[in-house]
């Protein structure tokens, strides 16, 4: 594997674990705010991000590489409210999409076809994740100022199963 591709993949393992940490931190925030549905949604999202990190990790291992991992940045844990937390989640997903696209560019440039196939899955996944977090953010904005609307949304998000809303 070309060194540039390897380095970017290793970096993305860290980015996905950082996303996992970020959502876990948000889950803690929502728990403390007595919004267990939002907290559960965030916890499920955190688990999915760990799976993303391991998917990349395993890809490197399958190619005979012992991945070199780096320290993770500290995630935010205080938010002004649910809208601010989901705005941060949405912005985070947009950032991850950029990371994946940049990684794909390197895989294209270095003609790493199997990395391209793997990354095509991530490109589709990012489309879904932006749609999901962006959609919840919009609904939260609509419910701003209404405690009952917030509780209905909390109840709805609490029924999330992995891979879905
Ligand atoms: Fe795996 Fe939501 O980025």
Coordinates of C-alpha atoms and ligand atoms in Angstrom, one line a residue:
X1 CA 0.0 0.0 0.0
X2 CA 1.3 3.5 -0.8
X3 CA 2.4 5.3 2.3
X4 CA 0.2 8.3 1.6
X5 CA -2.9 6.0 1.5
X6 CA -1.8 4.2 4.6
X7 CA -1.2 7.4 6.6
X8 CA -4.6 8.8 5.6
X9 CA -6.4 5.6 6.5
X10 CA -4.7 5.5 9.9
X11 CA -5.7 9.2 10.4
X12 CA -9.3 8.3 9.5
X13 CA -9.3 5.5 12.1
X14 CA -8.6 8.3 14.6
X15 CA -11.2 10.6 13.1
X16 CA -13.9 8.0 13.4
X17 CA -12.9 7.2 17.0
X18 CA -13.0 11.0 17.7
X19 CA -16.5 11.0 16.2
X20 CA -17.4 8.1 18.5
X21 CA -16.0 10.0 21.5
X22 CA -17.9 13.2 20.4
X23 CA -21.2 11.4 20.3
X24 CA -20.6 9.6 23.6
X25 CA -19.9 12.9 25.1
X26 CA -23.1 14.3 23.7
X27 CA -25.0 11.2 25.0
X28 CA -23.7 12.2 28.5
X29 CA -24.9 15.8 28.0
X30 CA -28.4 14.6 27.0
X31 CA -28.5 12.1 30.0
X32 CA -27.7 15.0 32.3
X33 CA -30.5 17.1 30.7
X34 CA -33.0 14.3 31.4
X35 CA -33.6 13.6 27.7
X36 CA -33.0 9.9 27.5
X37 CA -34.2 9.5 24.0
X38 CA -31.6 11.9 22.6
X39 CA -29.0 10.3 24.8
X40 CA -29.8 6.8 23.4
X41 CA -29.7 8.1 19.9
X42 CA -26.3 9.6 20.5
X43 CA -25.0 6.4 22.2
X44 CA -26.1 4.4 19.2
X45 CA -24.4 6.8 16.9
X46 CA -21.2 6.6 19.0
X47 CA -21.3 2.8 18.6
X48 CA -21.7 3.1 14.8
X49 CA -18.7 5.4 14.7
X50 CA -16.6 2.8 16.6
X51 CA -17.7 0.3 13.9
X52 CA -16.5 2.7 11.2
X53 CA -13.1 3.1 12.9
X54 CA -12.8 -0.7 13.1
X55 CA -13.8 -1.2 9.5
X56 CA -10.9 1.0 8.5
X57 CA -8.6 -0.6 11.1
X58 CA -9.5 -4.1 9.8
X59 CA -8.9 -3.1 6.2
X60 CA -5.3 -2.0 7.1
X61 CA -4.8 -5.2 9.1
X62 CA -6.1 -7.3 6.2
X63 CA -3.5 -5.6 4.0
X64 CA -0.7 -6.7 6.3
X65 CA -0.3 -3.4 8.2
X66 CA -0.1 -2.8 11.9
X67 CA -1.9 0.5 12.1
X68 CA -0.2 3.4 13.8
X69 CA -2.8 5.2 15.9
X70 CA -2.6 8.7 17.4
X71 CA -4.0 10.4 20.5
X72 CA -7.6 11.7 20.2
X73 CA -8.6 15.3 20.7
X74 CA -10.9 16.0 23.8
X75 CA -14.5 16.2 22.7
X76 CA -16.8 19.0 23.8
X77 CA -19.1 18.1 26.6
X78 CA -21.1 21.3 27.3
X79 CA -23.7 22.7 24.9
X80 CA -26.2 25.6 25.1
X81 CA -29.1 23.3 24.4
X82 CA -30.3 20.4 22.2
X83 CA -30.2 22.6 19.0
X84 CA -26.6 23.5 19.7
X85 CA -25.7 19.9 20.3
X86 CA -27.2 18.7 17.1
X87 CA -25.8 21.7 15.2
X88 CA -22.4 20.5 16.4
X89 CA -23.2 16.9 15.4
X90 CA -24.3 18.0 11.9
X91 CA -21.1 20.2 11.5
X92 CA -19.1 17.2 12.7
X93 CA -20.6 15.0 10.0
X94 CA -19.9 17.6 7.3
X95 CA -16.3 17.6 8.5
X96 CA -16.1 13.8 8.3
X97 CA -17.5 13.9 4.8
X98 CA -14.7 16.3 3.8
X99 CA -12.2 13.9 5.4
X100 CA -13.6 10.9 3.5
X101 CA -13.6 12.8 0.2
X102 CA -9.9 13.9 0.7
X103 CA -9.0 10.3 1.6
X104 CA -10.8 9.0 -1.6
X105 CA -8.8 11.5 -3.6
X106 CA -5.6 10.1 -2.4
X107 CA -6.8 6.5 -3.1
X108 CA -7.6 7.6 -6.6
X109 CA -4.3 9.3 -7.1
X110 CA -2.4 6.3 -5.9
X111 CA -4.6 3.9 -7.9
X112 CA -5.5 1.9 -4.7
X113 CA -8.6 0.2 -6.1
X114 CA -9.5 -1.8 -3.0
X115 CA -9.3 1.3 -0.8
X116 CA -11.5 3.0 -3.3
X117 CA -14.2 0.3 -3.0
X118 CA -14.0 0.5 0.8
X119 CA -14.3 4.3 0.7
X120 CA -17.2 4.3 -1.6
X121 CA -19.1 2.6 1.3
X122 CA -18.1 5.5 3.5
X123 CA -19.1 8.1 0.9
X124 CA -22.6 6.7 0.8
X125 CA -22.7 6.4 4.6
X126 CA -21.8 10.0 5.0
X127 CA -24.7 11.0 2.8
X128 CA -27.0 9.1 5.1
X129 CA -25.4 10.5 8.3
X130 CA -25.6 14.1 7.1
X131 CA -29.3 13.6 6.1
X132 CA -30.0 12.0 9.5
X133 CA -28.3 14.6 11.7
X134 CA -29.4 17.5 9.5
X135 CA -33.0 16.3 9.6
X136 CA -33.1 16.1 13.4
X137 CA -31.5 19.5 13.6
X138 CA -34.2 21.0 11.5
X139 CA -36.9 19.4 13.5
X140 CA -35.3 20.6 16.7
X141 CA -35.2 24.1 15.4
X142 CA -39.0 23.8 14.6
X143 CA -39.7 22.7 18.1
X144 CA -37.6 25.4 19.8
X145 CA -39.5 27.0 22.7
X146 CA -42.0 24.1 22.9
X147 CA -41.2 21.6 25.7
X148 CA -43.9 19.2 24.6
X149 CA -42.5 19.1 21.1
X150 CA -39.0 18.4 22.5
X151 CA -40.4 15.6 24.6
X152 CA -42.2 14.0 21.6
X153 CA -39.0 14.1 19.6
X154 CA -37.1 12.7 22.6
X155 CA -39.5 9.8 22.8
X156 CA -39.2 9.2 19.0
X157 CA -35.4 9.2 19.0
X158 CA -35.3 6.9 22.0
X159 CA -36.7 4.1 19.8
X160 CA -33.6 4.2 17.4
X161 CA -32.0 0.9 16.6
X162 CA -28.6 0.7 15.0
X163 CA -28.4 1.8 11.5
X164 CA -31.7 3.7 11.6
X165 CA -33.2 7.0 12.8
Ligands
LIG1 FE1 -18.3 7.7 10.6 FE2 -20.4 9.8 11.1 O1 -18.7 9.5 10.4

